[in-house]
XYZ file of C-alpha atoms in Angstrom:
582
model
C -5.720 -48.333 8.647
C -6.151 -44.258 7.422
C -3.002 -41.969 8.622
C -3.666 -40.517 11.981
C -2.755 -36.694 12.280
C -3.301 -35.106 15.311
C -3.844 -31.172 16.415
C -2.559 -30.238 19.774
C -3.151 -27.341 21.764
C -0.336 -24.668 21.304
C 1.032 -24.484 24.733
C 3.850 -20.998 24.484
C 2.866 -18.175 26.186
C 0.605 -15.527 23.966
C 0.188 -17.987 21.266
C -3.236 -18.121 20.452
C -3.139 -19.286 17.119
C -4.072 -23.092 15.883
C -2.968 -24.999 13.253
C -5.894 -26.257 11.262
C -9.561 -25.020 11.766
C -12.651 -26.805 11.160
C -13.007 -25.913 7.660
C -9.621 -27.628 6.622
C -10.260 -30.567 9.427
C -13.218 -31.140 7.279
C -11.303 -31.586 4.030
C -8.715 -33.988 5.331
C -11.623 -36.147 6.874
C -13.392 -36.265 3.485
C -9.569 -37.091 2.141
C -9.824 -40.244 4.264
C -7.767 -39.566 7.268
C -8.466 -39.554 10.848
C -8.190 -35.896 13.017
C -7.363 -36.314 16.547
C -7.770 -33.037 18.498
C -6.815 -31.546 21.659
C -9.690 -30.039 24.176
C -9.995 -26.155 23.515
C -7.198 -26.122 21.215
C -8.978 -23.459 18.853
C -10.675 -21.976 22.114
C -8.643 -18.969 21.916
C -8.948 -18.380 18.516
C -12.468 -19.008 18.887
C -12.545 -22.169 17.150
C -14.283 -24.297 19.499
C -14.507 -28.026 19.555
C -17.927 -28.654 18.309
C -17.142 -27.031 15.438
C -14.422 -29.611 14.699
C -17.012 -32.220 13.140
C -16.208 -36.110 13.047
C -12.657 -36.199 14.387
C -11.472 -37.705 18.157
C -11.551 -35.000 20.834
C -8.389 -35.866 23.634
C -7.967 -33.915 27.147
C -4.472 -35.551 27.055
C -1.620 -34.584 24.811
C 0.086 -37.557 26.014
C -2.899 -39.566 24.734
C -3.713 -37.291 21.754
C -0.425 -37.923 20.105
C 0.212 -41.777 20.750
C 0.937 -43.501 17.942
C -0.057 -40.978 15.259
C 1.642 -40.571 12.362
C 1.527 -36.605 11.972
C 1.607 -33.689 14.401
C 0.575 -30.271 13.159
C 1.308 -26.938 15.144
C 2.094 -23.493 14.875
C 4.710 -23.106 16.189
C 7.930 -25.216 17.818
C 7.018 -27.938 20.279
C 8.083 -26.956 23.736
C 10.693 -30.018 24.734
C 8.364 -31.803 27.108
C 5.913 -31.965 23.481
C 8.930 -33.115 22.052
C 9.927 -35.755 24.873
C 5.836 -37.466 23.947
C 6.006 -37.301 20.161
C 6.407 -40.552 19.008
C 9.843 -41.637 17.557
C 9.757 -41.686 13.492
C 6.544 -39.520 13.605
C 6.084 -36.229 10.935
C 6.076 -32.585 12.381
C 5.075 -29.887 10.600
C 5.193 -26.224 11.923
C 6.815 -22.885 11.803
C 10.383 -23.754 13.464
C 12.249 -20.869 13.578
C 15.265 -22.915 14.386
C 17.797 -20.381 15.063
C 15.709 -19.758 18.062
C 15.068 -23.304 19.579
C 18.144 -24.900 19.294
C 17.472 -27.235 22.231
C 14.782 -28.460 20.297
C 16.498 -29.429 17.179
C 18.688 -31.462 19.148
C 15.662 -33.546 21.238
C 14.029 -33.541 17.564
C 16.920 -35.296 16.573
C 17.597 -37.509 19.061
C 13.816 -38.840 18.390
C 14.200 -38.925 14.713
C 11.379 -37.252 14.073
C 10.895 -35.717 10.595
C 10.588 -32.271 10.633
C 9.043 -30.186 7.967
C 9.641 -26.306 8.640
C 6.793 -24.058 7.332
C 9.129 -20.999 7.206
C 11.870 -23.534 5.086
C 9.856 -23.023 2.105
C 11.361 -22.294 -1.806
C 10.549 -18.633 -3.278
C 8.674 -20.265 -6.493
C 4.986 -20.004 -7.581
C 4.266 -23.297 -7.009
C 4.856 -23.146 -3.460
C 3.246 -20.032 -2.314
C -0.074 -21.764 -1.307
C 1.718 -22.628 1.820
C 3.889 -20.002 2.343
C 3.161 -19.355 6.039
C 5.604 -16.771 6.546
C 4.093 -14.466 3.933
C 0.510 -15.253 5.384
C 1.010 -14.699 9.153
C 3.483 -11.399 8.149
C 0.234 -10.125 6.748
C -1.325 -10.600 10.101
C 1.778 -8.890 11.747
C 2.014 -5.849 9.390
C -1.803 -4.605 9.887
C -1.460 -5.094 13.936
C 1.807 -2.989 13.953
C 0.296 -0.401 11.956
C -3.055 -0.529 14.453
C -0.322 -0.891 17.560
C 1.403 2.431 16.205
C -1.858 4.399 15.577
C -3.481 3.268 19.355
C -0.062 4.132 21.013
C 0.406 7.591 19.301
C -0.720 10.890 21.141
C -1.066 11.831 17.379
C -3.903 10.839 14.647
C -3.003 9.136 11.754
C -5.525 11.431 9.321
C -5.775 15.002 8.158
C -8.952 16.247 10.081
C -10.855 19.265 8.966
C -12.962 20.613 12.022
C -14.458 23.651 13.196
C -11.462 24.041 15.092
C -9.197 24.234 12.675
C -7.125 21.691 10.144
C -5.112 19.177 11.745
C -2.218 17.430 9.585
C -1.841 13.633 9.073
C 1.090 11.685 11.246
C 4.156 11.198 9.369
C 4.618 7.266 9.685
C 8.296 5.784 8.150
C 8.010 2.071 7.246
C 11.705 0.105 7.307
C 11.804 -2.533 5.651
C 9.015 -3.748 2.914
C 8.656 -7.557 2.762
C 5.044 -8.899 3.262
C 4.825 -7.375 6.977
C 6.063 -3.866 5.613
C 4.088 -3.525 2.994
C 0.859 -4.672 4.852
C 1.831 -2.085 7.465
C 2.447 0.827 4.635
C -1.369 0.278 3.138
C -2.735 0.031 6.709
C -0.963 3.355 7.304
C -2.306 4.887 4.483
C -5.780 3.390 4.812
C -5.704 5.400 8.110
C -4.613 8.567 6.471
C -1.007 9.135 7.280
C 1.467 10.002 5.115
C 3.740 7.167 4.761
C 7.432 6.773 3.242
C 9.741 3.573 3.728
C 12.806 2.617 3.119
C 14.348 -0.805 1.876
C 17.513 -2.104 1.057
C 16.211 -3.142 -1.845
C 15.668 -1.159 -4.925
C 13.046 -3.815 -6.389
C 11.002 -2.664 -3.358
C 10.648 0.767 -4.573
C 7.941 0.194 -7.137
C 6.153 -1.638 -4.558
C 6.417 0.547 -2.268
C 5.148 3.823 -4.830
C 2.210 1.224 -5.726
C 0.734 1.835 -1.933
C 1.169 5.810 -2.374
C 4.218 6.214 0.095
C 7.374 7.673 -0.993
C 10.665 5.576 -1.199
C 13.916 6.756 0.585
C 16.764 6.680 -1.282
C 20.028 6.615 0.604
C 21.977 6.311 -2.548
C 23.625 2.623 -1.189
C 23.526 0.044 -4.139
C 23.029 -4.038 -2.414
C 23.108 -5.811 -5.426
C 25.328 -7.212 -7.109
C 25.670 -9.284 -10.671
C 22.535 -11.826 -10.295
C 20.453 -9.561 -8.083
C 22.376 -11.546 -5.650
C 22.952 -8.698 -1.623
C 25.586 -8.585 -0.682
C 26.485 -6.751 3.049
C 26.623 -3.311 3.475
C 30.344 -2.080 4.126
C 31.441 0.502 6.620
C 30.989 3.909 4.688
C 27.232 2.453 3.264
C 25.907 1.975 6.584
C 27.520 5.205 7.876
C 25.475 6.766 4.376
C 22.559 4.828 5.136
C 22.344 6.046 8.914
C 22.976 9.843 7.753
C 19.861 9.475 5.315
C 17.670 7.581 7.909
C 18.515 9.423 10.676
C 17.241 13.013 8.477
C 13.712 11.248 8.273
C 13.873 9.800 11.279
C 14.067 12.987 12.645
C 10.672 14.104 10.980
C 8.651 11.145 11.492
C 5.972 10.656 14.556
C 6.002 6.721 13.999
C 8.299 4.138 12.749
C 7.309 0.851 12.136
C 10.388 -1.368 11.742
C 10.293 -4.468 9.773
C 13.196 -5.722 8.143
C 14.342 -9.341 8.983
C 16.570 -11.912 7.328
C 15.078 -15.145 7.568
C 17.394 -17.693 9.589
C 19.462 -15.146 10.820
C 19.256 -12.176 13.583
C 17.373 -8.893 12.232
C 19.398 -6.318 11.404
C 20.284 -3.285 13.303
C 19.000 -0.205 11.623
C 18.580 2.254 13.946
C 20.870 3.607 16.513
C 20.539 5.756 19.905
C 21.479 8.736 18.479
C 18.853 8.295 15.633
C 16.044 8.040 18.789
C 17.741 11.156 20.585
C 16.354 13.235 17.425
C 13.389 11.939 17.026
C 10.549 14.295 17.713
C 9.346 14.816 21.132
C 5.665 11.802 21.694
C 7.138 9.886 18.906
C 6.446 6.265 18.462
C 8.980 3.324 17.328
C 7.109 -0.012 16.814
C 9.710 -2.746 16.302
C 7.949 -5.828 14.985
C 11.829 -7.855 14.503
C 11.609 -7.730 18.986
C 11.587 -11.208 19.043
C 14.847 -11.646 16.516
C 16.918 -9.133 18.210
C 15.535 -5.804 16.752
C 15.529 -3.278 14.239
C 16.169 -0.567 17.011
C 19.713 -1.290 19.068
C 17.249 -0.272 21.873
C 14.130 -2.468 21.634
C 13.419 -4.385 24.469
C 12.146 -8.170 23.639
C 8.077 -7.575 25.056
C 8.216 -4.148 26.326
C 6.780 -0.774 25.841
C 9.071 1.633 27.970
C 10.391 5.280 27.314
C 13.513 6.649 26.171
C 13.888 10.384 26.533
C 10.360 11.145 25.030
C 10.207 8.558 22.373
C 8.150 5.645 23.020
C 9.730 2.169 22.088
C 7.663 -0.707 21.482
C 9.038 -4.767 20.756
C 5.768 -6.640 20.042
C 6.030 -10.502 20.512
C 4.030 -12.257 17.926
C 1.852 -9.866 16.549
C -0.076 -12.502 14.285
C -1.367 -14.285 16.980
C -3.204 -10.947 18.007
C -5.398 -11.313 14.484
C -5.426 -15.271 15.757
C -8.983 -15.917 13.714
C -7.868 -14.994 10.303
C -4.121 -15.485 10.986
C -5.206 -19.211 12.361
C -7.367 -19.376 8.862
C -4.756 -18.712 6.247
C -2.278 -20.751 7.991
C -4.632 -23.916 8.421
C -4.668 -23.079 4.464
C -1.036 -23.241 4.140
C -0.660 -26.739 6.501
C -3.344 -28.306 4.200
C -1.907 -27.177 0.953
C 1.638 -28.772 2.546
C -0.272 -32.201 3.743
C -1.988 -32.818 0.199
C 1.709 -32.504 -0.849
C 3.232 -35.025 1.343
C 0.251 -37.634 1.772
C -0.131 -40.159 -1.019
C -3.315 -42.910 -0.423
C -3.381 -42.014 2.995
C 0.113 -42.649 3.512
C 3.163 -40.149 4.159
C 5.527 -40.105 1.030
C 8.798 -37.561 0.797
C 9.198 -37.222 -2.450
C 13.173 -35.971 -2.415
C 13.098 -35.067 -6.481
C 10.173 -32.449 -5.442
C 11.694 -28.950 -4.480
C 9.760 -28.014 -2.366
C 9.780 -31.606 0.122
C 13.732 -30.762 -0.238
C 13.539 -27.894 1.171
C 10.782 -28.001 3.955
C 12.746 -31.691 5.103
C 14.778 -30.036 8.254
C 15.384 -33.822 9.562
C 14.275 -37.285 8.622
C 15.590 -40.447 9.964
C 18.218 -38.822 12.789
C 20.014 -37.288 10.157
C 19.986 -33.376 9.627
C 19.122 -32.506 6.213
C 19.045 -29.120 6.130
C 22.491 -27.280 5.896
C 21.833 -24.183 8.179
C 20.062 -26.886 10.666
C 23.417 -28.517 10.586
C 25.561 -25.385 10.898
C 23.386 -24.778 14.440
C 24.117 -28.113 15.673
C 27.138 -28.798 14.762
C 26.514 -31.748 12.754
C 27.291 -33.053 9.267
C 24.585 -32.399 6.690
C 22.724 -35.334 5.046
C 20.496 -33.031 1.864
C 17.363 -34.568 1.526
C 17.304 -34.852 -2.512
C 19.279 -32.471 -4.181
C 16.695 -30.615 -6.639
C 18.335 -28.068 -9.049
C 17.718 -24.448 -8.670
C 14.459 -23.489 -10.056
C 13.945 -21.498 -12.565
C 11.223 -19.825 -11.756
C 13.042 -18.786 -8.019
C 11.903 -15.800 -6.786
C 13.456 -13.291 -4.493
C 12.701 -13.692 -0.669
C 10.154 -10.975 -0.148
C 9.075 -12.043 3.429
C 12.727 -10.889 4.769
C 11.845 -7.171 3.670
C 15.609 -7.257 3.854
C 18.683 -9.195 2.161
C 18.009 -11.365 -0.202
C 19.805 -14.676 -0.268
C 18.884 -15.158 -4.271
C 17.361 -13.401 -6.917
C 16.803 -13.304 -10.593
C 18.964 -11.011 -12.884
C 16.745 -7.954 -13.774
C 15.834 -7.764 -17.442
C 16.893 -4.450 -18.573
C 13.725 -1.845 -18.032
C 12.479 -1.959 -21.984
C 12.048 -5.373 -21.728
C 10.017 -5.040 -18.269
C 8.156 -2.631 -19.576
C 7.279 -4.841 -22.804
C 6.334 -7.818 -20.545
C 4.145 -5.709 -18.585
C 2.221 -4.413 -21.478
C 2.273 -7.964 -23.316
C 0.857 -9.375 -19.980
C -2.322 -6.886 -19.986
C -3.135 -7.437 -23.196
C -2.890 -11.258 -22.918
C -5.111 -10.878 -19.289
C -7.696 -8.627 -21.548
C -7.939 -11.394 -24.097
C -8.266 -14.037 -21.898
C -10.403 -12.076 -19.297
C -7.750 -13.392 -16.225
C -4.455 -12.961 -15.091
C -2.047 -15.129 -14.132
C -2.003 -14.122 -10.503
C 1.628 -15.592 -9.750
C 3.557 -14.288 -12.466
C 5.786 -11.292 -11.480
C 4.910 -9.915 -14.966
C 1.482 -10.274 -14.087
C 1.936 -8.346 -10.932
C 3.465 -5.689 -12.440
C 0.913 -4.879 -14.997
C -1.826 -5.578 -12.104
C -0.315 -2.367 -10.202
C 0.237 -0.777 -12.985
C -3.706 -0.764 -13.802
C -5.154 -0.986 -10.185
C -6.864 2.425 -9.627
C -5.490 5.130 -6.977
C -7.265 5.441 -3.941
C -8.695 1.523 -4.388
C -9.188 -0.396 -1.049
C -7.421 2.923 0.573
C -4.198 2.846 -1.354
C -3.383 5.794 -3.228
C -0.976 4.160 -6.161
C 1.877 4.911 -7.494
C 2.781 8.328 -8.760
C 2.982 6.560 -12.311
C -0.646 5.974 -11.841
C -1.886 8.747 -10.333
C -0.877 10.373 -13.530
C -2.191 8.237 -15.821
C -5.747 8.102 -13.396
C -5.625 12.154 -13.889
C -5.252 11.551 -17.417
C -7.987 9.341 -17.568
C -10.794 11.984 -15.700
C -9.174 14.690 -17.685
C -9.611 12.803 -21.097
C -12.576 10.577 -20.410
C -13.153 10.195 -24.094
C -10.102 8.546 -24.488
C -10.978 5.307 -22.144
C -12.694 2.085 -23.859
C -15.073 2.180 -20.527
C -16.703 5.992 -21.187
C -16.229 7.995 -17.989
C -15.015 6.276 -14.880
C -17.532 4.499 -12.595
C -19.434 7.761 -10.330
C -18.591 5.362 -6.998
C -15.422 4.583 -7.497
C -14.979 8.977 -7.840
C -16.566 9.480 -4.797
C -14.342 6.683 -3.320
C -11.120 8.258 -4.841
C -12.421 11.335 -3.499
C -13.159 10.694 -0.057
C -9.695 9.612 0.389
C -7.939 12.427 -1.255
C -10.232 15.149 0.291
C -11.042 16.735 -2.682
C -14.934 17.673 -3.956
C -16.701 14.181 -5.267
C -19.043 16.049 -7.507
C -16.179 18.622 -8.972
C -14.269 15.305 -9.750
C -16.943 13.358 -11.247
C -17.591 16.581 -13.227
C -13.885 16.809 -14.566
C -14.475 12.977 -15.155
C -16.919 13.735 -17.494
C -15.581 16.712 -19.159
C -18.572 19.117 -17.752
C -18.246 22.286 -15.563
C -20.366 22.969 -13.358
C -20.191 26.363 -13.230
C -21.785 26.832 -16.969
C -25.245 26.929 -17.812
C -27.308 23.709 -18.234
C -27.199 23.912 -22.113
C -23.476 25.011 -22.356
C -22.408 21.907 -20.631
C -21.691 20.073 -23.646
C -19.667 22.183 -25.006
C -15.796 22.560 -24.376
C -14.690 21.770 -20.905
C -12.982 24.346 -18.692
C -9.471 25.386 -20.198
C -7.150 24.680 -18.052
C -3.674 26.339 -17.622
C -0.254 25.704 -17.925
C 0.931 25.478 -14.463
C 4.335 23.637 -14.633
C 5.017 27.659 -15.201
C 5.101 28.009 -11.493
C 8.743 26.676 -10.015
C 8.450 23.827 -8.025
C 5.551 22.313 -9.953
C 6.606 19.542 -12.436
C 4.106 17.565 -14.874
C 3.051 14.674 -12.239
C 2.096 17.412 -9.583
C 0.347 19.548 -12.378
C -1.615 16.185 -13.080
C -2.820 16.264 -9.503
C -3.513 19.350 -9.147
C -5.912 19.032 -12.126
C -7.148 16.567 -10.154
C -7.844 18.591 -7.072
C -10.088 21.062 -9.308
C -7.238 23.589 -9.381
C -6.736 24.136 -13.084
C -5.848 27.654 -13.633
C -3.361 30.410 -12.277
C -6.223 31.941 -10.794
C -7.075 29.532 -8.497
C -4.027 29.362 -7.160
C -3.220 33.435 -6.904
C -6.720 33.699 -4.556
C -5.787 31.287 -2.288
C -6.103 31.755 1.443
C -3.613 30.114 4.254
C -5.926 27.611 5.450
C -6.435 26.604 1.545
C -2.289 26.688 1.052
C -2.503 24.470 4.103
C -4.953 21.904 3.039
C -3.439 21.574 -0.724
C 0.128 20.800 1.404
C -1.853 17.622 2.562
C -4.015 16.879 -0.203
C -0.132 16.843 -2.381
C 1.625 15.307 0.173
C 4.214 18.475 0.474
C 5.179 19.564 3.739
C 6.344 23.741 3.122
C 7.215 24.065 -0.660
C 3.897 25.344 -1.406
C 4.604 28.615 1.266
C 8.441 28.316 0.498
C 7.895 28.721 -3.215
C 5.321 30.910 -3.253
C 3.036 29.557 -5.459
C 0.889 31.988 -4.670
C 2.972 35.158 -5.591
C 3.945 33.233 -8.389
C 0.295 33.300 -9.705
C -0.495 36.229 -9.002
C 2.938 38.038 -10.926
C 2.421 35.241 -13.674
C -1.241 36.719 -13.773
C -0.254 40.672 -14.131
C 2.638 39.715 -16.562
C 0.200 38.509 -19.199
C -2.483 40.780 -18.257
């Protein structure tokens, strides 16, 4: 007889997600197994039940999970699920156990085996069904949508008829998968973005979206890579910094968890009392206590004039494509853990090891075990890989982490990676290397994110010196893309691009291209913003001495600056730089 694995209907309130759709249902039927499902259990992610194709369609969840041999779900059983599983059956499901401790304990009691979705090792192999990374995805794009829909603000600079109005100033804490998902939707939208992390590896991800990275100064890690926690005068260093920026910023989207554990408290009351006046907090670690000592679990209420927001499962809002990637992620575990249609734990695989909360009435699991109270029975006891990576999805503290190689060698990897990728027309899409050299060559402005400073450089390098790139001058789209986004003039860029000014005759276009000045002459303007403002078409002191206040004020967005351009006088500066050599 073929295994039996049945898909109930998620019954907590708001959860709209389902574990499998019909597209993966399909692939375990042609696997040989037998689908059970429960009536309108996709409904609300509008998966509907004659889409599910071939399997057994139950009203009863009594009847739907008799005698089957798996149960998959999104989330934790509530405990009258629990009190109908079958004793000895499989379970496999996001458990946030920290939070349904009741459950464990009935889980127990029924010996069922548990397999935790959000249990998972950091390692290449296993990211196919890393579900936390997947559904934090989901959760980082809402929060930045939540933040822009609940601001009196708008998110992009706006040139009108009735004048220029600036972008919102969003601040991003934390940058795991949800932070970083919510720093390129903020930037797709047109704010201008900074966030902080704990982390310093997060900085170059965080550059790679075009935000800036806070630095408090506060050093986490230790020999190994390995956080440690922050001691008194850090956070008191870290709350001075935030608090500055804080102070500045019309949204804050809060992200940083630690998985297992409660989220850490980040910001205080007296960082909200200076907040701006309309200012928006969205606090997507509401359902783990809170970035914000103020959030309140599932409500949007005031304090003074800053609006406070603690969304409850923000993936379940995106349910069709959150419900799709993490019917991915239960299929990728059940091809792991089914052998001729037949369960089989392998406890010398890591990644079984670590997923294997309980099996048999014992707790296997050692933070299950420091919940319940119980002694610890480790299901297999797999060495540390080698290829562990650090826990990304937290945003936050990392439990374990790889020593850094020193920055010569990282920088040698990088450029031995893109050269093997160019030879072998592919890269090697889970190694870190790999990712490195892929943001170090992913254009500016791409998909909506602007890149790191690093590569806006080397992109205004590239339009300034087209002759230099294997490719000939960049592709005309991709120009008008880059742009759109950055406000500047597509056909003046695609003209730099090509080393041709418009301004000459038709048959003097081939010859030199505009000279351009030296305008790291001017305080306050360093190589990297002479680079884009070569970009922006301004290329000589002249440029810069003629112009007007609504130009000074639209070059303050296009560079990201907020008053250096007025405070320095770059103007003045041109215009005495001009009369000195004149």
């Amino acid at each position: 007889m073929s295994l039996i694995i049945a898909l109930p209907r998620e019954r907590r309130s708001g959860e709209r997600r389902v574990a499998l759709d019909p597209s993966r249902v399909e692939r375990l039927l042609q696997d040989g197994m037998q689908v059970r499902i429960e009536a309108e259990c996709g409904h609300a992610a509008s998966f509907y039940d004659e889409a599910y194709q071939g399997v057994t369609v139950v009203e009863d969840f009594a009847e739907l999970v008799q005698d089957v041999d798996i149960v998959v779900k999104v989330v934790c059983p509530t405990l009258e699920e629990i009190a109908l599983l079958p004793e000895r059956s499989v379970l496999v499901c996001i458990m946030s156990a920290f939070q349904h401790v009741d459950e464990l304990r009935a889980l127990q009691e029924r010996q069922i085996t548990v397999l935790g979705m959000d249990h998972l090792p950091r390692t290449t192999r296993a990211q196919p069904m890393d579900a936390l990374s997947s559904q934090a995805t989901v959760a980082g794009y809402k929060a930045a949508l939540l933040a822009a829909e609940l601001s009196p603000r708008l998110f992009p600079m706006l040139t009108t008829a009735a004048g220029t109005i600036r972008p919102s100033r969003v601040l991003v804490i934390g940058a795991g998968v949800a932070g970083l998902q919510a720093i390129a939707t903020a930037r797709r939208l047109g704010a201008q973005v900074e966030a902080y992390d704990i982390r310093k590896a997060a900085k170059e991800q965080i550059e790679s979206l075009g935000a800036r990275m806070i630095d408090t100064g506060v050093e986490v890690e230790g020999a190994g890579g390995i956080a440690r926690a922050l001691r008194k005068d850090e956070k008191q260093i870290q709350h001075d910094v935030l608090a500055e920026h804080l102070a500045r910023a019309h949204v804050v989207i809060c992200s940083a968890a630690i998985p297992g554990r409660r989220a850490p408290r980040i910001i205080t009351e007296d960082m909200v009392d200076g907040m701006l006046p309309e200012s928006v907090i969205v606090d997507m670690a509401a359902s783990t206590g809170g970035n914000c000592e103020l959030t309140r679990i599932g409500e949007h209420y005031y304090h003074n004039d800053t609006l406070i927001v603690g969304p409850l499962n923000l993936p379940s809002h995106g349910a069709v494509h959150a419900s799709e990637m993490y019917a991915r992620n239960i299929y990728n575990m059940l091809q792991l853990v089914i052998s001729d249609c037949k369960v089989v734990l392998n406890p010398d695989d890591e990644i079984i090891a670590r997923c294997v909360l309980m099996h048999d009435g014992e707790v296997n699991h050692p933070d299950i075990a420091a919940l319940l109270e119980m002694p610890e029975a480790p299901f297999g006891a797999p060495p540390a890989s080698a290829e562990e990576m650090a826990d990304e999805t937290s945003g936050w503290l990392k439990e374990e982490e790889e020593a850094k190689p020193e920055k010569q060698e990282a920088d040698g990897a990088v450029k031995e990676t893109s050269a093997a990728a160019a030879d072998a027309g592919t890269t090697d899409r889970s190694s870190p290397a790999s990712e490195a050299a892929r943001n170090t060559a992913a254009s500016p402005g791409r998909d909506g994110d602007q890149g790191s400073p690093a590569d806006a450089h080397s992109s205004s390098e590239a339009m300034a010196h087209p002759e230099q790139q294997d490719g000939g001058v960049a592709d005309e789209q991709d120009l008008r893309d880059l742009a759109a986004l950055e406000g500047a003039d597509a056909d003046e860029m695609i003209s730099l691009a090509a080393g041709v000014d418009d301004s000459l005759p038709e048959h003097e276009r081939a010859e030199e291209p505009l000279p351009r000045d030296e305008l790291t002459v001017i305080d306050g303007v360093g190589p990297a913003l002479q680079e884009r403002l070569y970009s922006f078409g301004y290329r000589q002191l002249r440029q810069l001495a003629e112009l007007d206040d609504d130009a000074i004020e639209k070059l303050s967005v296009q560079l990201e600056l907020a008053e250096e351009i007025r405070e320095q006088d770059w103007r003045g500066q041109a215009r005495r730089l001009m009369e000195k050599s004149s």
